[in-house]
Short mmCIF file of C-alpha atoms and ligand atoms in Angstrom, two decimals:
data_model
loop_
_atom_site.label_atom_id
_atom_site.label_comp_id
_atom_site.label_asym_id
_atom_site.label_seq_id
_atom_site.Cartn_x
_atom_site.Cartn_y
_atom_site.Cartn_z
CA MET A 191 -77.24 2.38 -34.69
CA GLN A 192 -78.66 -0.87 -32.74
CA VAL A 193 -75.10 -2.21 -31.54
CA THR A 194 -75.57 -5.61 -30.09
CA GLN A 195 -73.96 -6.27 -26.67
CA PRO A 196 -71.46 -8.67 -26.17
CA LYS A 197 -72.38 -12.22 -24.58
CA LEU A 198 -70.69 -13.45 -21.71
CA LEU A 199 -68.21 -15.71 -21.98
CA PHE A 200 -67.48 -18.54 -19.64
CA ALA A 201 -65.47 -21.58 -19.78
CA ASP A 202 -65.32 -25.30 -18.68
CA GLN A 203 -63.49 -27.36 -16.11
CA ALA A 204 -61.27 -28.50 -19.82
CA GLY A 205 -60.49 -25.09 -20.28
CA ARG A 206 -63.14 -24.76 -24.18
CA VAL A 207 -64.41 -21.46 -24.39
CA MET A 208 -68.43 -21.56 -24.75
CA ASN A 209 -70.25 -17.99 -25.19
CA HIS A 210 -73.90 -17.72 -23.18
CA ASP A 211 -77.13 -16.95 -25.08
CA THR A 212 -78.54 -14.49 -22.96
CA LEU A 213 -76.32 -12.97 -20.02
CA LEU A 214 -73.70 -10.14 -20.64
CA PRO A 215 -70.21 -10.11 -19.00
CA ALA A 216 -69.80 -8.81 -15.41
CA ALA A 217 -66.46 -7.35 -15.44
CA ARG A 218 -64.50 -5.86 -11.92
CA THR A 219 -63.40 -2.76 -10.76
CA GLY A 220 -60.68 -3.74 -8.01
CA ALA A 221 -63.49 -5.99 -5.67
CA TRP A 222 -66.33 -4.50 -7.35
CA LEU A 223 -68.83 -6.53 -10.32
CA THR A 224 -69.29 -3.46 -12.57
CA ASP A 225 -71.07 -3.28 -15.96
CA VAL A 226 -69.08 -2.69 -18.90
CA GLN A 227 -69.84 0.77 -20.81
CA GLU A 228 -70.15 0.53 -24.67
CA SER A 229 -67.19 3.13 -25.32
CA GLU A 230 -64.51 0.18 -23.33
CA TRP A 231 -65.04 -2.22 -25.47
CA ILE A 232 -62.35 -3.06 -28.37
CA PRO A 233 -61.76 -5.36 -31.06
CA LEU A 234 -59.63 -8.40 -28.99
CA PRO A 235 -56.08 -7.37 -30.33
CA ASP A 236 -53.91 -9.72 -32.34
CA GLY A 237 -51.30 -11.36 -29.60
CA ALA A 238 -54.19 -11.76 -27.19
CA THR A 239 -54.51 -15.03 -25.59
CA LEU A 240 -57.32 -15.94 -23.88
CA THR A 241 -57.63 -17.62 -20.19
CA TRP A 242 -59.65 -19.47 -18.13
CA LEU A 243 -59.20 -18.36 -14.69
CA PRO A 244 -59.06 -21.98 -12.13
CA GLY A 245 -60.62 -21.90 -9.07
CA THR A 246 -63.66 -19.11 -10.50
CA LYS A 247 -67.17 -18.93 -11.12
CA ALA A 248 -67.87 -16.84 -13.85
CA VAL A 249 -70.26 -13.83 -13.27
CA GLY A 250 -72.83 -12.53 -15.49
CA ILE A 251 -75.71 -9.81 -15.76
CA ASP A 252 -79.33 -10.55 -16.71
CA PRO A 253 -80.44 -8.00 -19.41
CA LYS A 254 -84.17 -7.94 -18.48
CA SER A 255 -83.01 -6.91 -15.04
CA GLY A 256 -79.57 -5.99 -14.12
CA GLU A 257 -78.35 -7.98 -11.86
CA TRP A 258 -75.65 -10.61 -11.03
CA ALA A 259 -76.09 -14.24 -12.59
CA ARG A 260 -73.67 -16.62 -11.61
CA LEU A 261 -73.22 -19.70 -13.29
CA GLY A 262 -73.29 -23.16 -12.73
CA GLU A 263 -70.77 -25.11 -11.19
CA ASP A 264 -68.69 -26.13 -14.12
CA ALA A 265 -68.72 -22.51 -15.02
CA TYR A 266 -65.03 -20.86 -15.17
CA ALA A 267 -64.39 -17.10 -15.36
CA VAL A 268 -62.46 -16.36 -19.03
CA GLY A 269 -60.01 -13.72 -19.15
CA ALA A 270 -57.77 -11.82 -21.61
CA LEU A 271 -53.99 -11.76 -21.58
CA LEU A 272 -53.22 -8.41 -23.80
CA PRO A 273 -50.50 -7.63 -25.66
CA GLN A 274 -48.03 -4.56 -25.55
CA GLY A 275 -49.94 -1.36 -27.01
CA PHE A 276 -52.97 -2.15 -24.42
CA THR A 277 -54.47 -0.99 -21.47
CA ARG A 278 -56.69 -2.76 -19.46
CA LEU A 279 -59.91 -1.20 -18.81
CA LEU A 280 -61.48 -3.52 -16.41
CA LEU A 281 -60.66 -7.19 -14.78
CA PRO A 282 -62.84 -10.37 -15.80
CA GLY A 283 -66.01 -11.08 -13.35
CA TYR A 284 -65.62 -13.79 -11.88
CA VAL A 285 -66.12 -14.83 -7.95
CA LYS A 286 -63.65 -17.27 -6.23
CA ARG A 287 -65.01 -20.84 -5.56
CA ASP A 288 -61.84 -21.33 -3.57
CA ASN A 289 -60.27 -18.73 -2.21
CA ASP A 290 -57.00 -20.83 -0.85
CA LEU A 291 -55.90 -20.92 -4.75
CA THR A 292 -53.68 -18.32 -6.12
CA LEU A 293 -54.49 -17.58 -10.27
CA PRO A 294 -50.61 -16.74 -11.71
CA LEU A 295 -49.34 -13.96 -12.68
CA PHE A 296 -51.24 -12.55 -15.10
CA GLY A 297 -52.54 -9.66 -16.93
CA TYR A 298 -56.26 -10.70 -16.16
CA THR A 299 -59.01 -8.86 -18.65
CA ALA A 300 -62.39 -8.29 -19.52
CA VAL A 301 -64.56 -10.29 -22.20
CA GLY A 302 -66.60 -10.50 -24.51
CA TRP A 303 -68.32 -12.34 -27.34
CA ARG A 304 -70.05 -10.17 -30.12
CA ASP A 305 -71.22 -11.12 -33.39
CA GLY A 306 -69.07 -13.59 -33.58
CA LYS A 307 -66.00 -11.70 -32.60
CA PHE A 308 -63.93 -11.15 -28.93
CA VAL A 309 -64.14 -7.91 -27.72
CA VAL A 310 -62.12 -6.42 -24.65
CA ALA A 311 -62.35 -3.87 -22.44
CA ALA A 312 -59.05 -2.48 -23.08
CA ASP A 313 -57.61 1.38 -24.47
CA ARG A 314 -54.84 0.59 -27.37
CA THR A 315 -52.65 3.15 -25.89
CA ALA A 316 -49.83 2.54 -28.30
CA ASN A 317 -48.60 1.07 -31.55
CA PRO A 318 -48.85 -2.54 -31.38
CA GLU A 319 -47.46 -3.65 -34.74
CA PRO A 320 -43.15 -3.42 -33.23
CA TRP A 321 -43.76 -6.19 -30.54
CA ASN A 322 -46.21 -7.92 -32.63
CA PRO A 323 -44.66 -11.70 -31.43
CA ALA A 324 -45.68 -12.34 -35.45
CA ALA A 325 -42.91 -9.70 -36.18
CA ILE A 326 -40.71 -12.71 -35.80
CA SER A 327 -40.72 -15.82 -37.32
CA ASP A 328 -39.26 -18.96 -35.69
CA THR A 329 -36.44 -19.84 -38.43
CA GLU A 330 -35.82 -16.30 -38.77
CA ILE A 331 -34.31 -15.51 -35.12
CA GLU A 332 -33.20 -19.28 -35.02
CA ALA A 333 -30.99 -18.37 -38.01
CA ALA A 334 -29.94 -15.28 -36.32
CA VAL A 335 -28.65 -16.33 -32.39
CA ALA A 336 -27.41 -18.71 -34.87
CA ARG A 337 -24.98 -16.49 -36.76
CA VAL A 338 -24.66 -14.14 -33.58
CA LEU A 339 -23.41 -17.10 -31.35
CA ALA A 340 -21.48 -18.12 -33.35
CA GLU A 341 -19.93 -14.25 -34.23
CA HIS A 342 -19.48 -14.45 -29.64
CA PRO A 343 -18.69 -17.18 -28.49
CA ASP A 344 -17.30 -16.39 -26.04
CA ASN A 345 -19.66 -14.12 -24.63
CA ARG A 346 -22.01 -15.88 -21.75
CA LEU A 347 -24.60 -12.49 -22.48
CA PHE A 348 -25.14 -13.20 -25.23
CA LYS A 349 -25.80 -16.91 -24.80
CA HIS A 350 -28.14 -15.82 -21.94
CA ILE A 351 -30.33 -13.80 -23.79
CA SER A 352 -30.42 -16.55 -26.29
CA GLY A 353 -32.06 -18.51 -23.99
CA CYS A 354 -34.40 -15.41 -22.77
CA ALA A 355 -35.15 -15.47 -27.26
CA LEU A 356 -35.34 -18.78 -28.34
CA GLU A 357 -36.69 -20.85 -25.31
CA TYR A 358 -39.25 -17.58 -23.48
CA GLY A 359 -39.96 -16.16 -26.93
CA CYS A 360 -38.87 -12.83 -25.30
CA MET A 361 -39.13 -9.99 -28.30
CA THR A 362 -36.28 -7.44 -26.08
CA ALA A 363 -34.45 -10.85 -26.12
CA LYS A 364 -35.11 -11.44 -29.74
CA ASN A 365 -34.34 -7.41 -30.62
CA THR A 366 -30.89 -7.71 -29.58
CA PHE A 367 -30.28 -10.63 -32.19
CA LEU A 368 -31.86 -9.32 -34.64
CA GLY A 369 -30.69 -4.83 -34.66
CA ARG A 370 -34.36 -4.04 -33.81
CA ILE A 371 -35.84 -1.21 -32.05
CA GLU A 372 -34.62 -2.39 -28.35
CA GLY A 373 -32.49 -4.85 -26.89
CA ALA A 374 -32.18 -6.69 -23.61
CA LEU A 375 -28.97 -6.07 -21.25
CA PRO A 376 -29.95 -7.96 -18.09
CA VAL A 377 -26.73 -7.21 -15.54
CA SER A 378 -27.54 -8.12 -11.97
CA SER A 379 -28.68 -11.16 -9.48
CA THR A 380 -29.81 -9.74 -7.05
CA CYS A 381 -32.38 -6.60 -5.74
CA ASN A 382 -32.91 -3.81 -3.14
CA ALA A 383 -36.38 -4.25 -3.98
CA GLY A 384 -39.20 -7.39 -2.51
CA CYS A 385 -42.17 -7.08 -5.13
CA VAL A 386 -45.50 -8.84 -4.31
CA GLY A 387 -45.60 -9.48 -8.00
CA CYS A 388 -41.57 -9.83 -8.58
CA ILE A 389 -41.87 -11.87 -12.27
CA SER A 390 -38.09 -13.30 -11.81
CA GLU A 391 -38.42 -13.81 -7.74
CA GLN A 392 -40.23 -15.44 -5.43
CA PRO A 393 -40.16 -16.50 -1.57
CA ASP A 394 -40.43 -20.05 -2.07
CA ASP A 395 -43.90 -20.24 0.46
CA ALA A 396 -44.85 -18.02 -2.77
CA PRO A 397 -48.75 -19.58 -4.00
CA PHE A 398 -46.93 -18.91 -7.41
CA PRO A 399 -44.00 -19.67 -9.72
CA SER A 400 -41.91 -16.21 -10.68
CA PRO A 401 -42.46 -16.90 -14.89
CA GLN A 402 -38.94 -16.08 -15.12
CA THR A 403 -35.69 -17.78 -14.16
CA ARG A 404 -33.22 -14.39 -12.42
CA LEU A 405 -29.48 -14.16 -14.30
CA GLN A 406 -26.85 -16.59 -11.72
CA PHE A 407 -23.53 -14.98 -13.36
CA TRP A 408 -22.18 -10.90 -13.63
CA PRO A 409 -21.86 -10.51 -17.34
CA SER A 410 -19.12 -8.31 -16.73
CA PRO A 411 -18.63 -5.14 -17.48
CA ASP A 412 -16.67 -6.14 -21.50
CA GLU A 413 -19.59 -8.41 -22.00
CA MET A 414 -22.18 -6.06 -21.52
CA ALA A 415 -20.48 -3.94 -24.33
CA ASP A 416 -19.95 -6.29 -26.77
CA VAL A 417 -23.51 -7.41 -26.95
CA MET A 418 -24.68 -2.81 -27.28
CA LEU A 419 -21.93 -1.95 -29.62
CA THR A 420 -22.94 -5.51 -31.54
CA HIS A 421 -26.65 -3.89 -31.10
CA ILE A 422 -25.70 -0.23 -31.90
CA ARG A 423 -23.52 -1.22 -35.22
CA ALA A 424 -26.99 -3.59 -36.42
CA ASN A 425 -28.91 -0.52 -35.84
CA PRO A 426 -27.70 3.59 -34.86
CA GLU A 427 -30.92 4.06 -33.67
CA ALA A 428 -31.29 0.94 -31.64
CA ILE A 429 -32.15 1.36 -27.41
CA VAL A 430 -29.87 -1.35 -25.54
CA SER A 431 -32.12 -1.53 -21.90
CA PHE A 432 -30.52 -2.49 -18.73
CA GLY A 433 -33.04 -3.87 -16.82
CA GLN A 434 -34.90 -6.91 -17.76
CA GLY A 435 -37.56 -9.76 -16.49
CA CYS A 436 -34.92 -12.18 -16.18
CA GLU A 437 -32.48 -9.74 -13.37
CA GLY A 438 -32.93 -7.86 -10.35
CA GLU A 439 -31.94 -4.32 -10.17
CA PRO A 440 -29.80 -3.59 -12.26
CA SER A 441 -28.58 -0.38 -10.37
CA THR A 442 -26.77 -2.59 -7.79
CA ARG A 443 -24.07 -3.54 -10.66
CA TRP A 444 -23.55 0.11 -11.36
CA PRO A 445 -19.83 0.17 -11.01
CA HIS A 446 -19.92 -2.27 -13.97
CA ILE A 447 -22.70 -0.81 -15.39
CA VAL A 448 -20.47 2.69 -16.23
CA GLN A 449 -17.36 0.99 -17.43
CA ALA A 450 -19.88 -0.94 -19.69
CA ILE A 451 -21.22 2.56 -20.43
CA ARG A 452 -17.98 4.70 -21.21
CA HIS A 453 -16.02 2.37 -23.20
CA VAL A 454 -19.48 2.29 -25.37
CA ARG A 455 -19.48 6.18 -25.76
CA GLU A 456 -15.37 6.27 -26.70
CA GLU A 457 -16.52 3.64 -29.57
CA THR A 458 -20.01 5.79 -30.61
CA ALA A 459 -22.55 7.77 -30.04
CA ASP A 460 -25.36 5.83 -32.04
CA GLY A 461 -28.12 3.70 -30.71
CA TYR A 462 -29.30 5.23 -26.85
CA ILE A 463 -28.54 4.07 -24.20
CA ASN A 464 -31.75 2.90 -21.44
CA ILE A 465 -31.70 1.79 -17.96
CA ASN A 466 -35.01 0.11 -16.26
CA THR A 467 -34.84 0.41 -12.94
CA ASN A 468 -36.32 0.51 -9.86
CA ALA A 469 -33.80 3.28 -9.02
CA GLY A 470 -33.93 3.90 -5.21
CA MET A 471 -30.51 3.55 -5.52
CA THR A 472 -29.54 7.47 -5.93
CA LYS A 473 -25.95 7.47 -5.37
CA ALA A 474 -26.00 4.31 -8.11
CA ILE A 475 -27.67 5.89 -10.41
CA THR A 476 -26.20 9.59 -10.80
CA ALA A 477 -23.06 7.71 -11.31
CA ILE A 478 -24.62 5.66 -14.46
CA VAL A 479 -26.37 9.22 -15.94
CA ASP A 480 -22.88 11.28 -15.33
CA ALA A 481 -21.38 7.97 -17.89
CA GLY A 482 -23.52 8.87 -20.50
CA LEU A 483 -27.12 7.43 -19.93
CA ASP A 484 -29.65 9.12 -22.09
CA LEU A 485 -33.14 7.04 -21.35
CA MET A 486 -34.48 6.37 -18.20
CA ARG A 487 -37.41 4.20 -17.48
CA VAL A 488 -38.27 3.74 -13.30
CA SER A 489 -40.96 1.13 -11.82
CA THR A 490 -43.47 2.34 -9.76
CA ILE A 491 -46.99 0.95 -8.74
CA SER A 492 -47.80 3.41 -6.69
CA ALA A 493 -46.98 7.89 -5.82
CA MET A 494 -48.41 7.06 -2.18
CA ASP A 495 -45.92 5.57 0.29
CA GLU A 496 -47.87 3.58 2.41
CA HIS A 497 -49.35 1.80 -1.04
CA TYR A 498 -45.91 1.84 -2.61
CA ASN A 499 -44.05 0.81 0.18
CA ALA A 500 -46.13 -2.53 1.21
CA TYR A 501 -46.08 -3.40 -3.00
CA TYR A 502 -42.46 -2.96 -3.27
CA LYS A 503 -41.19 -4.00 -0.13
CA PRO A 504 -37.83 -0.92 -0.32
CA ARG A 505 -35.32 -2.35 1.23
CA GLY A 506 -32.86 1.32 2.06
CA TYR A 507 -35.00 3.77 -0.17
CA ASP A 508 -37.90 5.05 -0.18
CA LEU A 509 -39.79 7.33 -2.91
CA ARG A 510 -38.48 10.33 -2.32
CA SER A 511 -34.94 8.25 -3.32
CA VAL A 512 -36.85 7.71 -6.58
CA ALA A 513 -37.89 11.84 -6.84
CA GLU A 514 -34.60 11.78 -6.90
CA SER A 515 -33.52 9.54 -8.97
CA LEU A 516 -35.43 11.00 -11.58
CA GLN A 517 -35.03 14.48 -10.83
CA TYR A 518 -31.26 14.81 -11.24
CA ALA A 519 -31.71 12.65 -14.33
CA ARG A 520 -33.94 14.86 -15.36
CA ASP A 521 -31.80 18.13 -15.51
CA ALA A 522 -28.80 15.79 -16.99
CA GLY A 523 -30.81 15.55 -19.89
CA VAL A 524 -32.00 12.24 -19.63
CA TYR A 525 -35.64 10.84 -21.15
CA THR A 526 -37.16 9.83 -18.31
CA SER A 527 -40.45 7.57 -17.94
CA ILE A 528 -41.73 5.13 -16.19
CA ASN A 529 -43.37 2.38 -16.44
CA TYR A 530 -46.67 2.62 -14.68
CA LEU A 531 -47.76 -0.93 -12.56
CA VAL A 532 -51.52 -0.38 -13.24
CA PHE A 533 -54.95 -2.11 -11.92
CA PRO A 534 -57.91 -0.87 -12.51
CA GLY A 535 -60.14 -0.17 -9.04
CA VAL A 536 -56.48 0.73 -7.58
CA THR A 537 -55.01 3.04 -10.34
CA ASP A 538 -57.92 5.26 -10.76
CA ARG A 539 -58.95 5.97 -7.53
CA GLU A 540 -58.87 10.31 -6.57
CA GLU A 541 -56.45 9.94 -4.36
CA GLU A 542 -53.63 7.96 -6.39
CA VAL A 543 -54.20 10.12 -9.23
CA GLU A 544 -53.86 13.21 -7.07
CA ALA A 545 -50.77 11.70 -5.93
CA MET A 546 -49.20 10.44 -9.22
CA VAL A 547 -50.17 13.79 -11.03
CA GLU A 548 -48.13 15.05 -8.28
CA PHE A 549 -45.28 13.65 -8.24
CA LEU A 550 -44.75 13.70 -12.11
CA GLN A 551 -45.58 17.21 -11.72
CA GLU A 552 -42.25 17.17 -9.31
CA THR A 553 -39.77 15.21 -11.47
CA GLY A 554 -40.85 16.53 -14.73
CA VAL A 555 -41.48 12.51 -16.37
CA LYS A 556 -42.05 12.90 -20.16
CA LEU A 557 -43.39 9.65 -21.10
CA VAL A 558 -45.79 7.35 -18.87
CA GLN A 559 -45.83 3.43 -20.15
CA MET A 560 -49.16 2.26 -18.66
CA ARG A 561 -48.23 -1.73 -17.55
CA ASN A 562 -50.78 -4.04 -16.68
CA LEU A 563 -50.12 -5.35 -13.65
CA ASN A 564 -49.59 -8.93 -13.83
CA ILE A 565 -51.20 -10.64 -10.50
CA ASP A 566 -54.46 -12.44 -8.56
CA PRO A 567 -57.24 -9.40 -7.66
CA GLU A 568 -57.27 -10.62 -4.59
CA TYR A 569 -53.53 -11.62 -3.13
CA TYR A 570 -52.24 -8.28 -4.53
CA LEU A 571 -55.41 -6.58 -3.06
CA ALA A 572 -55.23 -8.23 0.25
CA ARG A 573 -51.08 -6.95 0.64
CA ILE A 574 -51.82 -3.35 -0.01
CA PRO A 575 -53.54 -0.38 1.92
CA THR A 576 -57.68 0.11 1.37
CA GLN A 577 -58.73 1.91 -1.39
CA GLN A 578 -60.15 5.01 -0.28
CA GLY A 579 -61.41 7.73 -3.04
CA ASP A 580 -64.29 7.82 -5.88
CA LEU A 581 -62.92 5.18 -8.79
CA LEU A 582 -62.09 8.18 -11.58
CA GLY A 583 -61.82 4.78 -15.04
CA MET A 584 -58.54 3.64 -16.32
CA ASP A 585 -59.86 6.13 -19.31
CA ALA A 586 -60.05 9.02 -17.26
CA VAL A 587 -56.41 7.98 -15.46
CA MET A 588 -54.34 8.53 -18.81
CA GLU A 589 -56.40 12.15 -19.82
CA ILE A 590 -56.28 13.80 -16.26
CA PHE A 591 -52.06 13.28 -17.11
CA LYS A 592 -52.12 14.58 -19.78
CA GLU A 593 -54.89 17.51 -19.01
CA GLU A 594 -51.97 17.99 -15.94
CA CYS A 595 -49.04 17.61 -16.73
CA PRO A 596 -48.88 19.44 -20.63
CA GLY A 597 -46.59 17.57 -23.09
CA ILE A 598 -46.59 14.35 -21.15
CA ARG A 599 -46.95 11.58 -23.25
CA ILE A 600 -49.23 7.87 -22.59
CA GLY A 601 -47.15 5.15 -23.81
CA SER A 602 -46.96 1.53 -24.15
CA TYR A 603 -43.44 0.73 -24.72
CA THR A 604 -40.10 2.97 -24.46
CA VAL A 605 -39.65 5.01 -27.63
CA VAL A 606 -36.85 7.31 -28.47
CA PRO A 607 -37.28 10.32 -27.09
CA PRO A 608 -38.83 13.10 -29.27
CA VAL A 609 -37.21 14.71 -32.78
CA GLY A 610 -35.30 17.98 -31.24
CA TRP A 611 -34.18 15.76 -27.69
CA PRO A 612 -30.72 17.20 -27.20
CA ARG A 613 -28.25 13.52 -27.54
CA ARG A 614 -26.42 13.38 -24.79
CA ALA A 615 -23.84 11.10 -26.78
CA LEU A 616 -23.12 13.77 -28.76
CA SER A 617 -22.79 16.76 -26.66
CA ALA A 618 -20.43 14.87 -24.36
CA ARG A 619 -18.45 14.34 -27.52
CA GLN A 620 -18.38 18.43 -28.07
CA ALA A 621 -17.70 18.86 -24.97
S1 SF4 B 718 -37.58 -4.12 -8.97
FE1 SF4 B 718 -37.48 -5.87 -10.43
S2 SF4 B 718 -36.22 -7.46 -9.92
FE2 SF4 B 718 -36.94 -6.22 -7.59
S3 SF4 B 718 -38.32 -7.28 -6.80
FE3 SF4 B 718 -39.40 -6.09 -8.19
S4 SF4 B 718 -39.73 -6.76 -10.16
FE4 SF4 B 718 -38.99 -8.28 -8.78
#
C-alpha cells in the first residue's frame, strides 16, 4: 500500500505551525542535513510538544529533484520535544539565520505532517505511561502536597520538593508525594563537574539559562531518611533517588547519604535506594554502596576521554574513576545503569559505539537509559572534538548494544531490577 510521505512543518514569527503542500521534511544528524527513512517515523506520542526554533530557517526536500529547499524569510524550523520513553533518531532540518543566537536547552526532534497527523523521527524505547504528565491531575498533587507538608512541617526537603512538584511540574517530585514509582531526593548544591549543558547551573556568560535552580541548603540525614521512609512506607516497591535535576552531584554529600541509608535500612528492607551520579568520586561511591545502595545510574555522554572531558569538564576525576565506581557497585550486587546522553550524528559514530560497547562490557552495566541530550546543536558540536567514522544510525546503536552485551536492557528511565535479582537489604539483614 502506497504510504503518503510526510510534509514539511514550519512556523511563522508568531510561532504558528503550518505544513507545506509539497516539500518533504529535511532532518539533521550532527551538523549534516539528511532525509528521514520511512521506518524512522512514528506518530507524535502523547505528552510530546511542538516548538519553533527561533533564529533558524526551515529546510525541506523537493520530492521531484531531491534537492534541499529553503523557505522564505518568515519560515522558521519546527521541532518536537519528546516525553520519557522515546529516543530521538534525528534532529529537525534547519540552518541558522544568526549564528549568535543559541537555542534553549531542549531535545529538538525532527517532525513532519502526514494525513492530518504529526509524526516524529523517534523510537519508542520504554513504556511512556508511568511518566506521562497526564497521569497525575493538579487536584490530586495539590492535595497530596498539602497533606504531606502538614504531616512533616519541619522537613525542609519536603518543602523544597513541593516547589518542584507544583511549580516545575517535576514528575519525580510529584511521585514522592503520591508514593508512586520513583521519588526525588535532591541533597547537594555543589558538583565536581561543569557540564556544557548542565540543567541546574550555567556560568553567568552562558547564552542560555539553566532550566532548574540548584538547591540552596543542605538537607540533614534525618530529613533525607524522613522523605525516603515516607515514600517506601506508602509503596514498598518504590525507588527513592538521590541525584535530581535541581541539584549538583549528590556524592559530594556522601557522609550524610551514608547516615540516611543506614537509618532507613535499620527501619525497613523495603523499597530501592538509587543514586543518579556522575560516579567520579569513587571513594564516596564505595562508601554509599557499602551503606546499602540498591541501584546506581551513572550519567555519561561518551566512553571516549576527549569527548567526555570536553562535555563534563570533570574536576579531579576521569572516565577511569567512573568505570571503577561502576565495577565496585556491580561486584557489590548493585543494579547499575547508565544515563546515556545521546545525540544523533555523535552517539552513532562508529568510534563512539565501539568505545561504549567496550565500556559496557568492562563495567557490566545492566541497563542503558537513552536520554535525548537537551542542547543547541551548534553550541554542543562546537565544544566537542570533531567526529570521525561512519554514521550507523541511532536505531542501530541500540541493536548493537544488545548484540554485543547479551542480557543488557535498553530503556529510558530507572526501573526496579528484574525478578530474581538479589535484594541487598534482605541479604544484609540475614547476614
Ligand atoms: S554532573 Fe550534573 S549537576 Fe554536575 S555539572 Fe553535570 S549536569 Fe550539572
